[in-house]
Coordinates of C-alpha atoms in Angstrom, one line a residue:
M1 CA -5.8 -26.9 -12.0
T2 CA -8.4 -28.1 -9.3
V3 CA -7.6 -28.4 -5.9
D4 CA -9.8 -29.6 -2.9
S5 CA -11.9 -27.1 -1.2
S6 CA -13.3 -29.4 1.3
K7 CA -11.3 -29.0 4.4
A8 CA -12.7 -27.0 7.3
H9 CA -12.1 -26.8 10.9
G10 CA -15.5 -27.5 13.2
G11 CA -16.9 -23.9 13.2
V12 CA -16.5 -23.1 9.7
K13 CA -18.8 -25.6 7.3
P14 CA -17.4 -27.8 4.8
W15 CA -18.5 -26.4 1.0
P16 CA -20.9 -28.7 -0.4
A17 CA -19.7 -31.1 -2.6
S18 CA -21.5 -29.4 -5.9
F19 CA -18.5 -26.8 -5.8
R20 CA -15.0 -26.9 -7.2
A21 CA -12.6 -24.9 -6.7
E22 CA -9.1 -23.6 -8.8
Q23 CA -6.5 -21.5 -8.8
M24 CA -7.4 -19.0 -11.7
P25 CA -4.5 -16.8 -13.3
V26 CA -4.6 -13.2 -12.6
A27 CA -1.8 -10.1 -12.9
D28 CA 0.9 -11.5 -11.2
G29 CA -0.5 -14.2 -9.5
T30 CA -3.5 -16.5 -9.1
Q31 CA -6.7 -16.5 -6.9
Y32 CA -8.1 -19.3 -5.8
V33 CA -11.9 -19.5 -6.6
R34 CA -14.6 -21.4 -5.8
I35 CA -17.7 -22.1 -8.4
G36 CA -21.0 -24.1 -7.9
G37 CA -24.6 -23.9 -9.5
S38 CA -26.2 -22.7 -12.4
G39 CA -28.2 -19.4 -13.5
P40 CA -27.9 -16.0 -12.9
A41 CA -24.4 -15.2 -11.5
V42 CA -23.7 -14.1 -7.8
V43 CA -20.0 -13.3 -6.6
L44 CA -19.3 -13.1 -2.8
L45 CA -16.4 -11.2 -1.4
H46 CA -14.9 -11.4 1.7
G47 CA -12.8 -9.0 3.9
F48 CA -10.1 -9.2 6.6
G49 CA -10.4 -11.6 9.3
D50 CA -12.1 -14.1 7.1
T51 CA -11.6 -15.8 3.5
G52 CA -13.8 -16.6 0.9
D53 CA -15.0 -19.5 3.4
M54 CA -17.1 -17.6 5.4
W55 CA -19.9 -17.5 2.9
V56 CA -20.5 -20.9 2.8
P57 CA -23.9 -21.0 4.6
L58 CA -25.5 -18.4 2.1
A59 CA -23.5 -20.2 -0.5
E60 CA -25.2 -23.1 0.0
V61 CA -28.3 -21.5 -0.1
M62 CA -27.7 -19.8 -3.1
V63 CA -26.4 -22.4 -5.2
R64 CA -29.9 -24.1 -5.3
D65 CA -30.9 -21.4 -8.2
H66 CA -27.9 -19.5 -8.8
T67 CA -24.5 -19.9 -10.3
V68 CA -22.1 -18.6 -6.9
V69 CA -18.6 -17.1 -7.7
V70 CA -16.5 -17.0 -4.3
P71 CA -12.8 -15.8 -4.5
D72 CA -10.1 -15.5 -1.9
L73 CA -8.9 -11.9 -2.3
R74 CA -5.5 -10.9 -3.6
G75 CA -2.8 -12.2 -1.1
M76 CA -5.3 -13.6 1.5
G77 CA -6.7 -17.2 1.7
L78 CA -5.4 -19.9 -1.2
S79 CA -4.7 -17.1 -2.9
S80 CA -1.5 -16.7 -4.3
H81 CA 0.7 -13.9 -2.4
P82 CA 2.2 -11.1 -5.0
E83 CA 3.9 -8.0 -4.0
G84 CA 1.8 -6.0 -6.0
G85 CA -1.5 -5.3 -7.4
Y86 CA -3.8 -4.2 -4.0
R87 CA -5.4 -1.1 -5.2
K88 CA -8.7 -2.3 -5.5
V89 CA -9.2 -1.2 -8.8
E90 CA -7.1 -3.7 -10.2
Q91 CA -8.7 -6.3 -8.3
A92 CA -11.8 -5.6 -9.4
R93 CA -10.0 -5.8 -13.1
D94 CA -9.0 -9.2 -11.8
L95 CA -12.2 -10.3 -11.2
A96 CA -13.8 -9.3 -14.4
G97 CA -10.7 -11.6 -16.2
I98 CA -12.1 -14.3 -13.7
L99 CA -15.7 -13.9 -14.6
D100 CA -14.7 -13.5 -18.3
R101 CA -12.7 -17.2 -18.3
L102 CA -15.7 -18.5 -16.4
G103 CA -18.2 -17.4 -19.4
V104 CA -20.1 -15.1 -16.5
K105 CA -21.1 -11.7 -18.2
D106 CA -22.9 -10.0 -15.3
V107 CA -23.1 -10.7 -11.6
V108 CA -25.0 -9.7 -8.3
L109 CA -22.3 -8.4 -5.7
V110 CA -22.6 -9.5 -2.1
T111 CA -19.6 -8.2 -0.4
H112 CA -18.3 -7.5 3.2
D113 CA -15.1 -5.2 4.9
I114 CA -12.5 -5.0 2.2
G115 CA -14.5 -7.0 -0.4
N116 CA -16.8 -3.6 -0.4
M117 CA -14.2 -1.5 -1.3
V118 CA -13.6 -4.1 -4.4
G119 CA -17.1 -4.9 -5.1
Y120 CA -17.1 -0.8 -5.4
A121 CA -14.6 -0.6 -7.6
F122 CA -15.8 -3.7 -9.9
A123 CA -19.3 -2.0 -10.1
A124 CA -18.0 1.4 -11.1
Q125 CA -15.9 0.3 -13.6
Y126 CA -18.1 -2.4 -15.0
P127 CA -21.9 -1.1 -14.4
A128 CA -23.4 -3.2 -17.2
R129 CA -21.9 -6.3 -15.5
T130 CA -23.7 -5.1 -11.6
T131 CA -27.1 -6.2 -11.5
K132 CA -27.2 -5.5 -8.0
W133 CA -25.0 -4.7 -4.9
V134 CA -24.9 -6.1 -1.1
V135 CA -23.1 -4.2 0.7
M136 CA -22.0 -5.0 4.6
D137 CA -20.7 -3.2 7.4
A138 CA -17.7 -1.2 6.0
P139 CA -17.5 2.5 4.3
L140 CA -15.8 3.0 1.1
P141 CA -12.2 4.9 0.9
G142 CA -12.5 8.2 0.2
I143 CA -16.2 8.8 -0.4
G144 CA -18.7 9.8 2.2
H145 CA -17.3 10.4 5.8
W146 CA -14.3 8.3 5.4
D147 CA -11.7 10.4 6.8
D148 CA -13.4 10.3 10.2
Q149 CA -13.0 6.5 9.8
L150 CA -9.1 6.8 9.7
K151 CA -9.7 8.9 13.0
N152 CA -11.3 6.3 14.6
P153 CA -9.5 4.3 17.4
K154 CA -10.7 1.1 16.3
T155 CA -9.2 1.1 13.3
W156 CA -5.9 1.8 14.4
H157 CA -4.5 -1.2 11.9
F158 CA -5.4 0.8 9.1
N159 CA -1.3 2.0 9.3
F160 CA -0.4 -1.0 11.4
R161 CA 2.6 -2.6 9.0
G162 CA 6.0 -2.9 8.4
P163 CA 8.6 -5.6 8.7
D164 CA 9.0 -4.8 12.7
V165 CA 5.3 -5.3 12.8
E166 CA 5.1 -8.5 10.8
R167 CA 8.1 -10.0 13.3
L168 CA 5.9 -8.9 16.1
V169 CA 2.7 -11.0 14.7
A170 CA 4.4 -13.8 13.4
G171 CA 3.1 -17.1 15.2
R172 CA 1.0 -14.9 17.2
E173 CA -2.0 -14.5 14.3
R174 CA -4.8 -15.7 16.8
I175 CA -4.0 -13.0 18.8
L176 CA -4.4 -10.7 16.7
L177 CA -7.6 -11.9 14.9
D178 CA -8.9 -12.0 18.1
R179 CA -8.5 -8.5 18.8
F180 CA -10.7 -8.0 15.5
Y181 CA -13.4 -10.7 16.9
N182 CA -13.6 -9.6 20.2
E183 CA -13.9 -6.1 19.6
L184 CA -15.9 -5.5 16.6
S185 CA -18.4 -7.9 17.6
A186 CA -21.7 -8.0 19.5
N187 CA -21.0 -11.3 21.8
P188 CA -17.2 -12.6 21.3
A189 CA -18.5 -15.9 22.0
G190 CA -20.7 -15.9 19.2
I191 CA -17.4 -16.5 17.1
D192 CA -16.6 -20.1 18.6
E193 CA -13.1 -21.2 19.0
Q194 CA -13.1 -23.4 15.9
T195 CA -13.8 -20.5 13.8
R196 CA -10.9 -18.5 15.3
N197 CA -8.8 -21.6 14.7
H198 CA -9.7 -21.7 11.4
Y199 CA -8.6 -18.3 10.2
A200 CA -5.7 -18.0 12.2
E201 CA -4.2 -20.7 10.6
L202 CA -4.8 -19.5 7.2
Y203 CA -3.2 -15.9 8.1
A204 CA -0.5 -17.7 9.4
R205 CA 0.5 -18.7 5.8
P206 CA 3.5 -17.2 4.3
L207 CA 3.0 -13.8 3.6
A208 CA -0.6 -13.6 4.5
I209 CA 0.0 -10.7 7.1
H210 CA 2.6 -9.1 5.0
N211 CA -0.3 -9.0 2.3
A212 CA -3.0 -7.7 4.1
F213 CA -1.2 -5.1 5.9
G214 CA 1.8 -4.3 3.4
G215 CA -1.0 -5.1 0.4
Q216 CA -4.7 -4.5 1.3
F217 CA -4.7 -1.9 3.9
A218 CA -1.8 0.0 2.7
A219 CA -4.0 0.8 -0.5
F220 CA -6.3 2.7 0.9
A221 CA -4.8 5.9 0.7
E222 CA -4.8 5.4 -3.3
D223 CA -8.2 3.8 -3.3
A224 CA -9.2 6.8 -1.7
L225 CA -8.2 9.0 -4.9
D226 CA -9.4 6.3 -7.4
N227 CA -12.7 6.4 -5.8
Q228 CA -13.2 9.9 -5.8
K229 CA -12.2 9.7 -9.8
L230 CA -14.8 7.1 -10.2
L231 CA -17.4 8.9 -8.3
E232 CA -16.7 11.8 -10.7
Q233 CA -17.9 9.7 -13.7
G234 CA -21.8 9.5 -11.8
K235 CA -23.1 7.6 -8.8
L236 CA -23.7 3.8 -9.1
T237 CA -27.7 3.0 -10.7
M238 CA -28.3 -0.7 -10.0
P239 CA -30.2 -1.3 -6.7
V240 CA -27.8 -1.6 -3.3
L241 CA -28.8 -3.1 -0.1
A242 CA -26.9 -1.7 2.7
I243 CA -26.3 -4.1 5.7
G244 CA -25.1 -3.1 8.9
G245 CA -24.7 -4.9 12.3
D246 CA -26.9 -2.7 14.9
H247 CA -23.6 -2.7 17.3
S248 CA -21.6 -1.4 14.1
Y249 CA -22.5 0.5 11.3
G250 CA -26.1 -0.1 11.2
A251 CA -28.6 2.0 9.5
K252 CA -25.8 4.6 8.9
L253 CA -24.0 2.1 6.2
A254 CA -26.8 2.9 4.1
S255 CA -26.2 7.0 4.3
E256 CA -22.5 6.2 3.5
V257 CA -22.8 4.1 0.4
G258 CA -25.6 6.9 -0.5
F259 CA -22.6 9.0 -1.6
A260 CA -22.2 6.5 -4.4
A261 CA -25.1 5.0 -5.5
V262 CA -28.7 6.7 -5.8
D263 CA -30.4 3.8 -5.4
V264 CA -29.9 2.2 -1.5
R265 CA -32.2 0.6 0.9
A266 CA -30.8 0.0 4.4
A267 CA -31.1 -3.2 6.6
V268 CA -30.0 -3.7 10.0
I269 CA -29.0 -7.1 11.5
K270 CA -30.1 -7.3 15.4
D271 CA -27.5 -8.4 18.1
S272 CA -24.7 -8.3 15.6
G273 CA -21.1 -6.4 15.4
H274 CA -19.2 -6.0 12.2
W275 CA -18.9 -10.4 12.0
I276 CA -22.3 -10.4 10.3
M277 CA -22.0 -13.9 8.7
E278 CA -20.5 -15.5 11.9
E279 CA -22.7 -13.7 14.2
Q280 CA -26.1 -14.1 12.9
P281 CA -26.1 -15.5 9.4
A282 CA -29.6 -16.4 9.3
Q283 CA -31.0 -13.0 9.1
A284 CA -28.1 -12.0 6.5
I285 CA -29.4 -15.0 4.2
A286 CA -33.1 -14.2 4.4
L287 CA -32.2 -10.3 3.9
I288 CA -29.7 -11.4 1.2
T289 CA -31.8 -13.9 -0.7
A290 CA -35.2 -11.7 -0.6
F291 CA -33.1 -8.7 -2.1
V292 CA -31.0 -10.8 -4.8
G293 CA -34.4 -12.6 -6.1
K294 CA -34.1 -16.0 -8.2

Protein backbone atom coordinates (compact mmCIF):
# COMPACT_ATOMS: atom_id res chain seq x y z
CA MET A 1 0.00 0.00 0.00
CA THR A 2 1.45 3.35 -1.04
CA VAL A 3 0.38 6.45 0.83
CA ASP A 4 0.97 10.16 0.37
CA SER A 5 3.94 11.37 2.44
CA SER A 6 4.30 14.80 0.85
CA LYS A 7 2.07 16.90 3.10
CA ALA A 8 3.90 19.07 5.60
CA HIS A 9 3.26 22.35 7.37
CA GLY A 10 5.51 25.37 6.83
CA GLY A 11 8.06 24.60 9.54
CA VAL A 12 8.53 20.97 8.52
CA LYS A 13 10.03 20.44 5.09
CA PRO A 14 8.17 18.19 2.64
CA TRP A 15 9.70 14.85 1.80
CA PRO A 16 11.64 14.81 -1.48
CA ALA A 17 9.71 13.37 -4.41
CA SER A 18 12.25 10.55 -4.61
CA PHE A 19 10.84 9.04 -1.40
CA ARG A 20 7.88 6.69 -1.30
CA ALA A 21 5.93 5.71 1.80
CA GLU A 22 4.19 2.47 2.75
CA GLN A 23 2.20 1.07 5.63
CA MET A 24 4.31 -2.01 6.31
CA PRO A 25 3.03 -4.96 8.35
CA VAL A 26 4.48 -5.52 11.83
CA ALA A 27 3.25 -7.45 14.87
CA ASP A 28 -0.42 -6.54 15.48
CA GLY A 29 -0.41 -3.57 13.12
CA THR A 30 1.48 -1.53 10.55
CA GLN A 31 4.27 1.01 10.57
CA TYR A 32 4.39 3.99 8.24
CA VAL A 33 7.79 3.83 6.56
CA ARG A 34 9.40 6.25 4.12
CA ILE A 35 12.01 4.81 1.75
CA GLY A 36 14.28 6.57 -0.71
CA GLY A 37 17.57 6.30 -2.56
CA SER A 38 19.96 3.42 -3.17
CA GLY A 39 23.24 2.20 -1.78
CA PRO A 40 24.22 1.40 1.82
CA ALA A 41 21.20 1.62 4.11
CA VAL A 42 20.62 4.15 6.86
CA VAL A 43 17.68 3.89 9.30
CA LEU A 44 16.50 7.08 11.02
CA LEU A 45 14.45 6.68 14.23
CA HIS A 46 12.66 9.57 15.95
CA GLY A 47 11.43 10.05 19.52
CA PHE A 48 8.57 11.63 21.45
CA GLY A 49 7.46 15.09 20.34
CA ASP A 50 8.50 14.30 16.78
CA THR A 51 7.71 11.80 14.06
CA GLY A 52 9.87 10.59 11.18
CA ASP A 53 9.27 14.04 9.67
CA MET A 54 12.04 15.42 11.92
CA TRP A 55 14.60 13.75 9.66
CA VAL A 56 13.77 15.44 6.34
CA PRO A 57 16.83 17.77 6.35
CA LEU A 58 19.17 14.84 6.94
CA ALA A 59 17.31 12.43 4.66
CA GLU A 60 17.45 14.74 1.66
CA VAL A 61 21.26 14.83 2.00
CA MET A 62 21.81 11.15 2.71
CA VAL A 63 19.49 9.92 -0.04
CA ARG A 64 22.06 11.05 -2.61
CA ASP A 65 24.23 8.00 -1.90
CA HIS A 66 22.29 5.84 0.58
CA THR A 67 19.08 3.89 0.91
CA VAL A 68 17.26 5.86 3.60
CA VAL A 69 14.56 4.17 5.71
CA VAL A 70 12.48 6.34 8.04
CA PRO A 71 9.69 4.73 10.10
CA ASP A 72 7.19 6.36 12.40
CA LEU A 73 7.60 4.43 15.65
CA ARG A 74 4.88 2.07 16.87
CA GLY A 75 1.73 3.95 17.82
CA MET A 76 3.18 7.30 16.70
CA GLY A 77 2.83 9.54 13.67
CA LEU A 78 1.02 7.78 10.84
CA SER A 79 1.70 4.26 12.12
CA SER A 80 -1.16 2.15 13.47
CA HIS A 81 -2.10 2.08 17.15
CA PRO A 82 -1.90 -1.40 18.64
CA GLU A 83 -2.35 -1.72 22.38
CA GLY A 84 0.81 -3.76 23.00
CA GLY A 85 4.25 -4.43 21.63
CA TYR A 86 5.97 -1.31 23.04
CA ARG A 87 8.95 -3.00 24.66
CA LYS A 88 11.89 -1.75 22.66
CA VAL A 89 13.19 -5.27 22.00
CA GLU A 90 9.83 -6.01 20.33
CA GLN A 91 10.00 -2.83 18.26
CA ALA A 92 13.54 -3.75 17.21
CA ARG A 93 12.28 -7.10 15.97
CA ASP A 94 9.59 -5.26 14.01
CA LEU A 95 12.31 -3.13 12.45
CA ALA A 96 14.25 -6.25 11.48
CA GLY A 97 11.13 -7.54 9.73
CA ILE A 98 10.68 -4.26 7.87
CA LEU A 99 14.29 -4.42 6.67
CA ASP A 100 13.81 -8.02 5.59
CA ARG A 101 10.80 -7.01 3.48
CA LEU A 102 12.88 -4.25 1.90
CA GLY A 103 15.75 -6.63 1.20
CA VAL A 104 18.11 -4.67 3.43
CA LYS A 105 20.76 -6.75 5.17
CA ASP A 106 22.72 -4.29 7.31
CA VAL A 107 22.29 -0.66 8.30
CA VAL A 108 23.70 2.42 9.92
CA LEU A 109 21.37 3.56 12.70
CA VAL A 110 20.74 7.26 13.37
CA THR A 111 18.47 7.71 16.38
CA HIS A 112 17.09 10.32 18.78
CA ASP A 113 15.28 10.13 22.13
CA ILE A 114 13.03 7.01 22.27
CA GLY A 115 14.54 6.09 18.91
CA ASN A 116 17.83 5.57 20.81
CA MET A 117 16.13 2.90 22.90
CA VAL A 118 14.81 1.05 19.87
CA GLY A 119 18.20 1.52 18.22
CA TYR A 120 20.08 -0.07 21.11
CA ALA A 121 17.65 -3.00 21.22
CA PHE A 122 18.21 -3.50 17.49
CA ALA A 123 22.01 -3.20 17.63
CA ALA A 124 22.23 -5.55 20.63
CA GLN A 125 19.95 -8.18 19.11
CA TYR A 126 21.32 -7.83 15.55
CA PRO A 127 24.95 -6.73 15.91
CA ALA A 128 25.89 -8.26 12.56
CA ARG A 129 23.26 -6.08 10.87
CA THR A 130 24.40 -2.82 12.52
CA THR A 131 27.53 -1.27 11.01
CA LYS A 132 27.51 2.08 12.85
CA TRP A 133 25.23 3.91 15.28
CA VAL A 134 24.61 7.62 15.79
CA VAL A 135 22.79 8.15 19.11
CA MET A 136 21.37 11.57 19.97
CA ASP A 137 20.55 13.21 23.30
CA ALA A 138 18.86 10.58 25.45
CA PRO A 139 20.16 7.76 27.70
CA LEU A 140 19.18 4.09 27.72
CA PRO A 141 16.80 2.50 30.25
CA GLY A 142 18.56 0.35 32.82
CA ILE A 143 22.07 1.26 31.69
CA GLY A 144 24.57 3.64 33.30
CA HIS A 145 22.98 6.35 35.42
CA TRP A 146 19.43 5.68 34.25
CA ASP A 147 18.12 5.77 37.82
CA ASP A 148 19.32 9.37 38.12
CA GLN A 149 17.32 10.17 34.99
CA LEU A 150 14.18 8.87 36.67
CA LYS A 151 14.71 11.34 39.54
CA ASN A 152 15.21 14.35 37.25
CA PRO A 153 12.28 16.81 37.66
CA LYS A 154 12.31 17.39 33.91
CA THR A 155 11.26 13.79 33.26
CA TRP A 156 8.12 13.70 35.41
CA HIS A 157 6.22 12.78 32.24
CA PHE A 158 7.64 9.23 32.29
CA ASN A 159 4.85 8.32 34.72
CA PHE A 160 2.23 10.76 33.42
CA ARG A 161 -0.37 8.38 32.08
CA GLY A 162 -3.76 6.83 32.60
CA PRO A 163 -7.28 7.59 31.37
CA ASP A 164 -7.70 10.76 33.44
CA VAL A 165 -4.36 12.12 32.25
CA GLU A 166 -5.44 11.45 28.67
CA ARG A 167 -8.68 13.36 29.32
CA LEU A 168 -6.63 16.30 30.59
CA VAL A 169 -4.43 16.31 27.48
CA ALA A 170 -7.21 15.73 24.91
CA GLY A 171 -7.59 18.87 22.82
CA ARG A 172 -4.55 20.40 24.54
CA GLU A 173 -1.82 18.49 22.74
CA ARG A 174 -0.17 21.71 21.58
CA ILE A 175 0.09 22.93 25.19
CA LEU A 176 1.66 19.64 26.26
CA LEU A 177 4.20 19.65 23.43
CA ASP A 178 5.04 23.30 24.07
CA ARG A 179 6.21 22.25 27.53
CA PHE A 180 8.79 19.92 25.96
CA TYR A 181 9.85 22.33 23.21
CA ASN A 182 10.18 25.27 25.63
CA GLU A 183 11.84 23.58 28.60
CA LEU A 184 14.14 21.20 26.75
CA SER A 185 15.49 23.60 24.09
CA ALA A 186 18.30 26.14 24.21
CA ASN A 187 16.05 28.77 22.63
CA PRO A 188 12.31 28.05 22.43
CA ALA A 189 11.94 30.57 19.58
CA GLY A 190 14.07 28.25 17.46
CA ILE A 191 11.15 25.80 17.21
CA ASP A 192 8.69 27.75 15.10
CA GLU A 193 4.91 27.84 15.15
CA GLN A 194 4.53 25.76 12.02
CA THR A 195 6.67 22.97 13.47
CA ARG A 196 4.76 23.01 16.76
CA ASN A 197 1.41 22.94 15.01
CA HIS A 198 2.52 20.14 12.69
CA TYR A 199 3.37 17.80 15.54
CA ALA A 200 0.43 18.90 17.69
CA GLU A 201 -1.87 17.83 14.85
CA LEU A 202 -0.19 14.41 14.63
CA TYR A 203 -0.26 13.85 18.39
CA ALA A 204 -3.94 14.81 18.45
CA ARG A 205 -4.78 11.83 16.25
CA PRO A 206 -6.88 9.15 17.98
CA LEU A 207 -4.83 7.02 20.41
CA ALA A 208 -1.58 8.89 19.70
CA ILE A 209 -1.18 10.24 23.25
CA HIS A 210 -2.46 6.98 24.71
CA ASN A 211 0.21 5.01 22.85
CA ALA A 212 2.96 7.46 23.74
CA PHE A 213 2.16 7.51 27.46
CA GLY A 214 0.67 4.08 28.03
CA GLY A 215 2.83 2.36 25.42
CA GLN A 216 6.26 3.88 24.81
CA PHE A 217 6.79 5.48 28.25
CA ALA A 218 5.05 2.75 30.23
CA ALA A 219 7.43 0.15 28.77
CA PHE A 220 10.55 1.84 30.21
CA ALA A 221 10.64 -0.37 33.32
CA GLU A 222 10.56 -3.53 31.19
CA ASP A 223 13.02 -1.95 28.77
CA ALA A 224 15.46 -1.45 31.64
CA LEU A 225 15.33 -5.15 32.50
CA ASP A 226 15.59 -6.15 28.84
CA ASN A 227 18.61 -3.90 28.35
CA GLN A 228 20.40 -5.32 31.37
CA LYS A 229 19.95 -8.81 29.94
CA LEU A 230 21.22 -7.66 26.54
CA LEU A 231 24.24 -6.05 28.16
CA GLU A 232 25.11 -9.36 29.86
CA GLN A 233 25.90 -10.65 26.36
CA GLY A 234 28.60 -8.00 26.02
CA LYS A 235 28.99 -4.41 24.92
CA LEU A 236 28.34 -3.29 21.36
CA THR A 237 31.48 -3.27 19.23
CA MET A 238 30.42 -1.22 16.19
CA PRO A 239 31.54 2.45 16.03
CA VAL A 240 29.15 4.77 17.88
CA LEU A 241 28.84 8.55 17.68
CA ALA A 242 27.08 10.06 20.70
CA ILE A 243 25.74 13.55 20.01
CA GLY A 244 24.41 15.80 22.76
CA GLY A 245 23.18 19.37 22.80
CA ASP A 246 25.33 21.71 24.88
CA HIS A 247 22.20 22.80 26.80
CA SER A 248 21.21 19.17 27.34
CA TYR A 249 23.32 15.98 27.65
CA GLY A 250 26.36 17.36 25.86
CA ALA A 251 29.48 15.19 26.09
CA LYS A 252 27.98 13.25 29.02
CA LEU A 253 25.90 11.26 26.56
CA ALA A 254 29.03 9.49 25.31
CA SER A 255 29.84 8.44 28.87
CA GLU A 256 26.36 7.01 29.29
CA VAL A 257 26.46 5.16 25.97
CA GLY A 258 29.93 3.95 26.95
CA PHE A 259 28.31 1.66 29.50
CA ALA A 260 26.81 -0.24 26.53
CA ALA A 261 29.42 0.16 23.77
CA VAL A 262 33.21 -0.02 23.54
CA ASP A 263 33.90 2.31 20.59
CA VAL A 264 32.15 5.59 21.42
CA ARG A 265 33.15 9.05 20.33
CA ALA A 266 31.51 12.23 21.61
CA ALA A 267 30.20 15.27 19.74
CA VAL A 268 28.49 18.34 21.14
CA ILE A 269 26.07 20.58 19.25
CA LYS A 270 26.48 24.25 20.11
CA ASP A 271 23.49 26.41 21.08
CA SER A 272 21.16 23.42 21.22
CA GLY A 273 19.03 21.66 23.75
CA HIS A 274 17.35 18.30 23.23
CA TRP A 275 15.73 19.13 19.86
CA ILE A 276 18.92 18.96 17.85
CA MET A 277 17.41 18.46 14.38
CA GLU A 278 15.02 21.38 14.90
CA GLU A 279 17.47 23.68 16.68
CA GLN A 280 20.77 23.12 14.86
CA PRO A 281 20.21 20.85 11.85
CA ALA A 282 23.27 22.03 9.90
CA GLN A 283 25.66 21.11 12.72
CA ALA A 284 24.01 17.73 13.17
CA ILE A 285 24.03 16.91 9.46
CA ALA A 286 27.73 17.76 9.15
CA LEU A 287 28.64 15.47 12.06
CA ILE A 288 26.40 12.61 10.98
CA THR A 289 27.38 12.57 7.32
CA ALA A 290 31.09 12.71 8.20
CA PHE A 291 30.69 9.76 10.59
CA VAL A 292 28.51 7.66 8.30
CA GLY A 293 30.60 8.27 5.18
CA LYS A 294 29.58 7.11 1.69
